[in-house]
C-alpha cells in the first residue's frame, strides 16, 4: 500500500471579496501625460489612437491616460462634470454626512 502525502493548499492570491490595490500615479506623470496628449493629438486619426500610442511611453494604460485627459478638461471648464476641487470637497464632507445620519 502506497502512502498518500497531502500537501497544504496555498491560499488563493485574490479572493472574491478582496480588492486589488491600484497605486496612484504621481501628479507630475498625469500632467505630463495630458501635455503629451494635447501636443500630439493632431498626429493621430482619433483620440483612442493617440491614447494607445502615448500611454506606453508613460508606462500607464491608455484608459488611465484617457481618464486623466478628461479630468483635465473638466478642471479647465471644457467638459461637464465634477472638477478635482469639487471631488476633494465631497471627500472632505463624506464623513460628516455619515455622522449626521447616525443621529
Tab-separated table of N, CA, C and O in Angstrom:
chain	number	residue	atom	x	y	z
A	1	UNK	N	0.840	-1.183	0.000
A	1	UNK	CA	0.000	0.000	0.000
A	1	UNK	C	0.882	1.242	0.000
A	1	UNK	O	1.806	1.352	0.781
A	2	UNK	N	0.595	2.171	-0.904
A	2	UNK	CA	1.382	3.387	-1.018
A	2	UNK	C	0.864	4.441	-0.056
A	2	UNK	O	-0.342	4.574	0.139
A	3	UNK	N	1.782	5.199	0.509
A	3	UNK	CA	1.396	6.284	1.403
A	3	UNK	C	1.013	7.501	0.572
A	3	UNK	O	1.672	7.825	-0.410
A	4	UNK	N	-0.046	8.138	0.954
A	4	UNK	CA	-0.507	9.341	0.259
A	4	UNK	C	-0.053	10.550	1.061
A	4	UNK	O	-0.343	10.672	2.243
A	5	UNK	N	0.678	11.403	0.409
A	5	UNK	CA	1.155	12.619	1.070
A	5	UNK	C	0.306	13.776	0.573
A	5	UNK	O	0.197	14.032	-0.615
A	6	UNK	N	-0.296	14.447	1.515
A	6	UNK	CA	-1.138	15.597	1.175
A	6	UNK	C	-0.403	16.876	1.527
A	6	UNK	O	-0.006	17.074	2.666
A	7	UNK	N	-0.244	17.687	0.536
A	7	UNK	CA	0.407	18.967	0.753
A	7	UNK	C	-0.656	20.023	1.035
A	7	UNK	O	-1.745	19.990	0.461
A	8	UNK	N	-0.331	20.951	1.923
A	8	UNK	CA	-1.330	22.008	2.195
A	8	UNK	C	-1.530	22.863	0.946
A	8	UNK	O	-0.588	23.144	0.209
A	9	UNK	N	-2.754	23.234	0.720
A	9	UNK	CA	-3.065	24.097	-0.414
A	9	UNK	C	-2.720	25.534	-0.065
A	9	UNK	O	-2.987	25.999	1.033
A	10	UNK	N	-2.112	26.216	-0.976
A	10	UNK	CA	-1.811	27.627	-0.736
A	10	UNK	C	-3.096	28.431	-0.920
A	10	UNK	O	-3.946	28.091	-1.737
A	11	UNK	N	-3.230	29.476	-0.129
A	11	UNK	CA	-4.446	30.288	-0.262
A	11	UNK	C	-4.462	30.984	-1.615
A	11	UNK	O	-3.415	31.244	-2.198
A	12	UNK	N	-5.650	31.282	-2.129
A	12	UNK	CA	-5.718	31.981	-3.415
A	12	UNK	C	-5.092	33.363	-3.291
A	12	UNK	O	-5.111	33.982	-2.231
A	13	UNK	N	-4.540	33.812	-4.379
A	13	UNK	CA	-3.891	35.123	-4.377
A	13	UNK	C	-4.892	36.237	-4.096
A	13	UNK	O	-4.638	37.145	-3.339
A	14	UNK	N	-6.032	36.178	-4.735
A	14	UNK	CA	-7.097	37.157	-4.503
A	14	UNK	C	-8.387	36.388	-4.270
A	14	UNK	O	-8.701	35.471	-5.005
A	15	UNK	N	-9.109	36.795	-3.267
A	15	UNK	CA	-10.417	36.195	-3.043
A	15	UNK	C	-11.459	37.076	-3.713
A	15	UNK	O	-11.173	38.198	-4.129
A	16	UNK	N	-12.644	36.590	-3.797
A	16	UNK	CA	-13.709	37.355	-4.452
A	16	UNK	C	-14.003	38.659	-3.718
A	16	UNK	O	-14.430	39.622	-4.315
A	17	UNK	N	-13.759	38.691	-2.404
A	17	UNK	CA	-14.086	39.893	-1.649
A	17	UNK	C	-12.915	40.850	-1.516
A	17	UNK	O	-13.087	41.967	-1.077
A	18	UNK	N	-11.708	40.403	-1.863
A	18	UNK	CA	-10.562	41.301	-1.725
A	18	UNK	C	-10.514	42.277	-2.900
A	18	UNK	O	-10.965	41.971	-3.995
A	19	UNK	N	-9.965	43.431	-2.641
A	19	UNK	CA	-9.847	44.439	-3.684
A	19	UNK	C	-8.382	44.608	-4.024
A	19	UNK	O	-7.527	44.605	-3.156
A	20	UNK	N	-8.096	44.772	-5.281
A	20	UNK	CA	-6.721	44.989	-5.710
A	20	UNK	C	-6.303	46.414	-5.402
A	20	UNK	O	-7.098	47.341	-5.526
A	21	UNK	N	-5.058	46.552	-5.021
A	21	UNK	CA	-4.517	47.872	-4.756
A	21	UNK	C	-4.080	48.506	-6.070
A	21	UNK	O	-3.348	47.911	-6.833
A	22	UNK	N	-4.581	49.678	-6.323
A	22	UNK	CA	-4.193	50.415	-7.518
A	22	UNK	C	-3.321	51.579	-7.075
A	22	UNK	O	-3.805	52.491	-6.422
A	23	UNK	N	-2.035	51.528	-7.402
A	23	UNK	CA	-1.174	52.622	-6.969
A	23	UNK	C	-1.526	53.924	-7.679
A	23	UNK	O	-1.854	53.929	-8.855
A	24	UNK	N	-1.475	54.995	-6.939
A	24	UNK	CA	-1.762	56.299	-7.525
A	24	UNK	C	-0.547	56.767	-8.307
A	24	UNK	O	0.583	56.615	-7.863
A	25	UNK	N	-0.764	57.306	-9.455
A	25	UNK	CA	0.325	57.848	-10.249
A	25	UNK	C	0.630	59.259	-9.770
A	25	UNK	O	-0.279	60.010	-9.425
A	26	UNK	N	1.897	59.626	-9.756
A	26	UNK	CA	2.257	60.976	-9.307
A	26	UNK	C	1.594	62.039	-10.181
A	26	UNK	O	1.371	61.831	-11.379
A	27	UNK	N	1.309	63.158	-9.580
A	27	UNK	CA	0.665	64.257	-10.308
A	27	UNK	C	1.513	64.696	-11.503
A	27	UNK	O	0.971	65.036	-12.558
A	28	UNK	N	2.852	64.643	-11.349
A	28	UNK	CA	3.727	65.056	-12.445
A	28	UNK	C	3.539	64.149	-13.661
A	28	UNK	O	3.569	64.612	-14.800
A	29	UNK	N	3.351	62.851	-13.419
A	29	UNK	CA	3.142	61.913	-14.519
A	29	UNK	C	1.819	62.194	-15.226
A	29	UNK	O	1.752	62.201	-16.453
A	30	UNK	N	0.771	62.451	-14.441
A	30	UNK	CA	-0.532	62.767	-15.040
A	30	UNK	C	-0.451	64.050	-15.866
A	30	UNK	O	-0.958	64.102	-16.992
A	31	UNK	N	0.196	65.072	-15.309
A	31	UNK	CA	0.323	66.344	-16.038
A	31	UNK	C	1.122	66.159	-17.328
A	31	UNK	O	0.771	66.714	-18.368
A	32	UNK	N	2.185	65.374	-17.249
A	32	UNK	CA	2.999	65.117	-18.441
A	32	UNK	C	2.192	64.372	-19.501
A	32	UNK	O	2.257	64.675	-20.694
A	33	UNK	N	1.403	63.395	-19.049
A	33	UNK	CA	0.570	62.645	-19.979
A	33	UNK	C	-0.448	63.519	-20.684
A	33	UNK	O	-0.637	63.419	-21.896
A	34	UNK	N	-1.094	64.381	-19.927
A	34	UNK	CA	-2.087	65.302	-20.510
A	34	UNK	C	-1.404	66.238	-21.496
A	34	UNK	O	-1.904	66.471	-22.599
A	35	UNK	N	-0.232	66.761	-21.125
A	35	UNK	CA	0.501	67.669	-22.010
A	35	UNK	C	0.920	66.961	-23.303
A	35	UNK	O	0.730	67.491	-24.402
A	36	UNK	N	1.444	65.737	-23.181
A	36	UNK	CA	1.837	64.976	-24.371
A	36	UNK	C	0.641	64.707	-25.275
A	36	UNK	O	0.742	64.801	-26.499
A	37	UNK	N	-0.498	64.369	-24.674
A	37	UNK	CA	-1.699	64.111	-25.461
A	37	UNK	C	-2.114	65.363	-26.226
A	37	UNK	O	-2.388	65.308	-27.424
A	38	UNK	N	-2.149	66.490	-25.539
A	38	UNK	CA	-2.578	67.734	-26.184
A	38	UNK	C	-1.620	68.153	-27.306
A	38	UNK	O	-2.050	68.618	-28.356
A	39	UNK	N	-0.318	67.973	-27.053
A	39	UNK	CA	0.669	68.391	-28.055
A	39	UNK	C	0.681	67.485	-29.285
A	39	UNK	O	1.000	67.937	-30.380
A	40	UNK	N	0.354	66.199	-29.108
A	40	UNK	CA	0.499	65.231	-30.193
A	40	UNK	C	-0.821	64.708	-30.750
A	40	UNK	O	-0.807	63.874	-31.650
A	41	UNK	N	-1.950	65.190	-30.270
A	41	UNK	CA	-3.249	64.673	-30.701
A	41	UNK	C	-3.446	64.810	-32.207
A	41	UNK	O	-3.989	63.924	-32.864
A	42	UNK	N	-2.982	65.882	-32.788
A	42	UNK	CA	-3.195	66.135	-34.219
A	42	UNK	C	-2.483	65.119	-35.111
A	42	UNK	O	-2.847	64.945	-36.269
A	43	UNK	N	-1.489	64.420	-34.546
A	43	UNK	CA	-0.735	63.436	-35.330
A	43	UNK	C	-1.464	62.108	-35.494
A	43	UNK	O	-0.990	61.228	-36.204
A	44	UNK	N	-2.604	61.950	-34.843
A	44	UNK	CA	-3.325	60.673	-34.846
A	44	UNK	C	-4.733	60.843	-35.404
A	44	UNK	O	-5.312	61.928	-35.338
A	45	UNK	N	-5.280	59.751	-35.912
A	45	UNK	CA	-6.605	59.775	-36.537
A	45	UNK	C	-7.728	59.950	-35.521
A	45	UNK	O	-8.794	60.457	-35.845
A	46	UNK	N	-7.502	59.497	-34.285
A	46	UNK	CA	-8.555	59.588	-33.263
A	46	UNK	C	-7.920	59.748	-31.891
A	46	UNK	O	-6.713	59.526	-31.712
A	47	UNK	N	-8.751	60.118	-30.911
A	47	UNK	CA	-8.275	60.193	-29.528
A	47	UNK	C	-7.773	58.832	-29.073
A	47	UNK	O	-6.735	58.732	-28.422
A	48	UNK	N	-8.513	57.779	-29.413
A	48	UNK	CA	-8.147	56.427	-28.989
A	48	UNK	C	-6.771	56.039	-29.523
A	48	UNK	O	-5.947	55.478	-28.793
A	49	UNK	N	-6.507	56.347	-30.770
A	49	UNK	CA	-5.198	56.041	-31.349
A	49	UNK	C	-4.097	56.807	-30.618
A	49	UNK	O	-3.019	56.264	-30.362
A	50	UNK	N	-4.365	58.045	-30.259
A	50	UNK	CA	-3.382	58.844	-29.530
A	50	UNK	C	-3.135	58.264	-28.142
A	50	UNK	O	-1.985	58.150	-27.710
A	51	UNK	N	-4.215	57.892	-27.440
A	51	UNK	CA	-4.054	57.290	-26.108
A	51	UNK	C	-3.214	56.014	-26.191
A	51	UNK	O	-2.313	55.797	-25.383
A	52	UNK	N	-3.514	55.173	-27.192
A	52	UNK	CA	-2.796	53.905	-27.327
A	52	UNK	C	-1.328	54.098	-27.674
A	52	UNK	O	-0.495	53.285	-27.300
A	53	UNK	N	-0.995	55.156	-28.383
A	53	UNK	CA	0.392	55.398	-28.763
A	53	UNK	C	1.185	56.081	-27.641
A	53	UNK	O	2.364	55.782	-27.444
A	54	UNK	N	0.556	56.977	-26.910
A	54	UNK	CA	1.259	57.772	-25.905
A	54	UNK	C	1.382	57.034	-24.571
A	54	UNK	O	2.414	57.130	-23.899
A	55	UNK	N	0.368	56.298	-24.179
A	55	UNK	CA	0.352	55.648	-22.861
A	55	UNK	C	1.560	54.745	-22.608
A	55	UNK	O	2.152	54.818	-21.524
A	56	UNK	N	1.973	53.886	-23.545
A	56	UNK	CA	3.142	53.035	-23.269
A	56	UNK	C	4.424	53.825	-23.003
A	56	UNK	O	5.282	53.380	-22.249
A	57	UNK	N	4.535	54.996	-23.578
A	57	UNK	CA	5.705	55.840	-23.344
A	57	UNK	C	5.750	56.338	-21.903
A	57	UNK	O	6.816	56.620	-21.372
A	58	UNK	N	4.569	56.438	-21.289
A	58	UNK	CA	4.465	56.895	-19.906
A	58	UNK	C	4.472	55.731	-18.913
A	58	UNK	O	4.625	55.940	-17.719
A	59	UNK	N	4.225	54.537	-19.425
A	59	UNK	CA	4.153	53.375	-18.541
A	59	UNK	C	2.806	53.230	-17.868
A	59	UNK	O	2.708	52.707	-16.759
A	60	UNK	N	1.762	53.689	-18.529
A	60	UNK	CA	0.414	53.566	-17.984
A	60	UNK	C	-0.490	52.961	-19.050
A	60	UNK	O	-0.080	52.751	-20.182
A	61	UNK	N	-1.727	52.697	-18.680
A	61	UNK	CA	-2.664	52.145	-19.649
A	61	UNK	C	-3.312	53.281	-20.442
A	61	UNK	O	-3.397	54.420	-19.961
A	62	UNK	N	-3.773	52.978	-21.650
A	62	UNK	CA	-4.471	54.014	-22.428
A	62	UNK	C	-5.701	54.547	-21.700
A	62	UNK	O	-6.019	55.741	-21.794
A	63	UNK	N	-6.367	53.677	-20.955
A	63	UNK	CA	-7.561	54.112	-20.228
A	63	UNK	C	-7.204	55.106	-19.121
A	63	UNK	O	-7.928	56.073	-18.896
A	64	UNK	N	-6.082	54.882	-18.434
A	64	UNK	CA	-5.645	55.837	-17.411
A	64	UNK	C	-5.385	57.201	-18.035
A	64	UNK	O	-5.823	58.234	-17.511
A	65	UNK	N	-4.689	57.206	-19.151
A	65	UNK	CA	-4.397	58.460	-19.841
A	65	UNK	C	-5.685	59.155	-20.275
A	65	UNK	O	-5.825	60.373	-20.128
A	66	UNK	N	-6.652	58.376	-20.763
A	66	UNK	CA	-7.939	58.944	-21.180
A	66	UNK	C	-8.635	59.615	-19.996
A	66	UNK	O	-9.133	60.750	-20.095
A	67	UNK	N	-8.650	58.943	-18.850
A	67	UNK	CA	-9.300	59.490	-17.651
A	67	UNK	C	-8.601	60.772	-17.203
A	67	UNK	O	-9.259	61.760	-16.842
A	68	UNK	N	-7.269	60.782	-17.228
A	68	UNK	CA	-6.530	61.987	-16.837
A	68	UNK	C	-6.861	63.148	-17.752
A	68	UNK	O	-7.058	64.276	-17.279
A	69	UNK	N	-6.920	62.892	-19.047
A	69	UNK	CA	-7.213	63.954	-20.009
A	69	UNK	C	-8.629	64.486	-19.827
A	69	UNK	O	-8.868	65.706	-19.894
A	70	UNK	N	-9.558	63.596	-19.594
A	70	UNK	CA	-10.941	64.036	-19.391
A	70	UNK	C	-11.068	64.848	-18.111
A	70	UNK	O	-11.787	65.846	-18.077
A	71	UNK	N	-10.367	64.441	-17.042
A	71	UNK	CA	-10.422	65.209	-15.795
A	71	UNK	C	-9.784	66.579	-15.985
A	71	UNK	O	-10.278	67.574	-15.467
A	72	UNK	N	-8.698	66.658	-16.730
A	72	UNK	CA	-8.065	67.949	-17.001
A	72	UNK	C	-9.023	68.860	-17.766
A	72	UNK	O	-9.072	70.071	-17.508
A	73	UNK	N	-9.789	68.290	-18.693
A	73	UNK	CA	-10.786	69.086	-19.422
A	73	UNK	C	-11.877	69.596	-18.482
A	73	UNK	O	-12.336	70.725	-18.603
A	74	UNK	N	-12.294	68.765	-17.523
A	74	UNK	CA	-13.295	69.207	-16.540
A	74	UNK	C	-12.742	70.338	-15.690
A	74	UNK	O	-13.437	71.312	-15.405
A	75	UNK	N	-11.479	70.188	-15.267
A	75	UNK	CA	-10.861	71.208	-14.426
A	75	UNK	C	-10.700	72.532	-15.169
A	75	UNK	O	-10.732	73.598	-14.549
A	76	UNK	N	-10.539	72.493	-16.494
A	76	UNK	CA	-10.405	73.704	-17.302
A	76	UNK	C	-11.743	74.241	-17.797
A	76	UNK	O	-11.773	75.234	-18.531
A	77	UNK	N	-12.839	73.571	-17.457
A	77	UNK	CA	-14.157	74.032	-17.870
A	77	UNK	C	-14.531	73.654	-19.287
A	77	UNK	O	-15.517	74.156	-19.825
A	78	UNK	N	-13.781	72.753	-19.907
A	78	UNK	CA	-14.064	72.347	-21.277
A	78	UNK	C	-15.014	71.157	-21.346
A	78	UNK	O	-15.464	70.791	-22.435
A	79	UNK	N	-15.304	70.544	-20.216
A	79	UNK	CA	-16.153	69.356	-20.182
A	79	UNK	C	-17.016	69.447	-18.927
A	79	UNK	O	-16.575	69.966	-17.905
A	80	UNK	N	-18.250	68.943	-19.020
A	80	UNK	CA	-19.123	68.973	-17.851
A	80	UNK	C	-18.722	67.873	-16.877
A	80	UNK	O	-18.123	66.865	-17.257
A	81	UNK	N	-19.067	68.076	-15.622
A	81	UNK	CA	-18.771	67.092	-14.590
A	81	UNK	C	-18.076	67.761	-13.415
A	81	UNK	O	-17.801	68.960	-13.416
A	82	UNK	N	-17.783	66.964	-12.399
A	82	UNK	CA	-17.148	67.486	-11.194
A	82	UNK	C	-15.670	67.751	-11.433
A	82	UNK	O	-14.958	66.919	-11.989
A	83	UNK	N	-15.216	68.924	-10.977
A	83	UNK	CA	-13.789	69.237	-11.064
A	83	UNK	C	-13.066	68.500	-9.940
A	83	UNK	O	-13.688	67.971	-9.009
A	84	UNK	N	-11.755	68.499	-9.995
A	84	UNK	CA	-10.957	67.854	-8.952
A	84	UNK	C	-11.206	68.506	-7.596
A	84	UNK	O	-11.291	67.825	-6.574
A	85	UNK	N	-11.334	69.819	-7.579
A	85	UNK	CA	-11.590	70.535	-6.328
A	85	UNK	C	-12.945	70.134	-5.744
A	85	UNK	O	-13.072	69.945	-4.527
A	86	UNK	N	-13.954	69.993	-6.592
A	86	UNK	CA	-15.271	69.579	-6.122
A	86	UNK	C	-15.240	68.154	-5.580
A	86	UNK	O	-15.854	67.854	-4.556
A	87	UNK	N	-14.491	67.275	-6.246
A	87	UNK	CA	-14.362	65.894	-5.762
A	87	UNK	C	-13.670	65.854	-4.411
A	87	UNK	O	-14.066	65.103	-3.518
A	88	UNK	N	-12.627	66.676	-4.251
A	88	UNK	CA	-11.925	66.738	-2.967
A	88	UNK	C	-12.853	67.239	-1.871
A	88	UNK	O	-12.822	66.732	-0.739
A	89	UNK	N	-13.667	68.217	-2.191
A	89	UNK	CA	-14.613	68.763	-1.200
A	89	UNK	C	-15.635	67.708	-0.792
A	89	UNK	O	-15.972	67.584	0.383
A	90	UNK	N	-16.102	66.925	-1.727
A	90	UNK	CA	-17.056	65.857	-1.418
A	90	UNK	C	-16.408	64.821	-0.505
A	90	UNK	O	-17.016	64.347	0.449
A	91	UNK	N	-15.155	64.490	-0.780
A	91	UNK	CA	-14.433	63.541	0.070
A	91	UNK	C	-14.282	64.080	1.488
A	91	UNK	O	-14.345	63.332	2.457
A	92	UNK	N	-14.063	65.397	1.612
A	92	UNK	CA	-13.972	66.027	2.930
A	92	UNK	C	-15.297	65.930	3.678
A	92	UNK	O	-15.320	65.685	4.873
A	93	UNK	N	-16.394	66.131	2.986
A	93	UNK	CA	-17.710	66.166	3.613
A	93	UNK	C	-18.290	64.783	3.874
A	93	UNK	O	-19.192	64.631	4.688
A	94	UNK	N	-17.802	63.777	3.203
A	94	UNK	CA	-18.394	62.440	3.312
A	94	UNK	C	-18.465	61.935	4.751
A	94	UNK	O	-19.523	61.499	5.189
A	95	UNK	N	-17.400	61.998	5.572
A	95	UNK	CA	-17.530	61.528	6.957
A	95	UNK	C	-18.542	62.353	7.753
A	95	UNK	O	-19.238	61.823	8.609
A	96	UNK	N	-18.653	63.660	7.450
A	96	UNK	CA	-19.628	64.500	8.143
A	96	UNK	C	-21.031	64.009	7.827
A	96	UNK	O	-21.886	63.912	8.709
A	97	UNK	N	-21.297	63.669	6.584
A	97	UNK	CA	-22.612	63.180	6.202
A	97	UNK	C	-22.942	61.879	6.912
A	97	UNK	O	-24.065	61.667	7.343
A	98	UNK	N	-21.978	60.983	7.062
A	98	UNK	CA	-22.215	59.723	7.747
A	98	UNK	C	-22.521	59.935	9.211
A	98	UNK	O	-23.410	59.293	9.772
A	99	UNK	N	-21.809	60.851	9.861
A	99	UNK	CA	-22.049	61.086	11.282
A	99	UNK	C	-23.416	61.738	11.500
A	99	UNK	O	-24.069	61.488	12.507
A	100	UNK	N	-23.861	62.570	10.565
A	100	UNK	CA	-25.169	63.197	10.736
A	100	UNK	C	-26.292	62.190	10.520
A	100	UNK	O	-27.378	62.329	11.083
A	101	UNK	N	-26.066	61.136	9.732
A	101	UNK	CA	-27.065	60.100	9.527
A	101	UNK	C	-27.201	59.186	10.746
A	101	UNK	O	-28.241	58.588	10.950
A	102	UNK	N	-26.157	59.086	11.535
A	102	UNK	CA	-26.147	58.170	12.680
A	102	UNK	C	-26.962	58.706	13.845
A	102	UNK	O	-27.248	57.984	14.787
A	103	UNK	N	-27.350	59.950	13.826
A	103	UNK	CA	-28.093	60.544	14.951
A	103	UNK	C	-29.470	60.013	15.080
A	103	UNK	O	-30.163	59.520	14.401
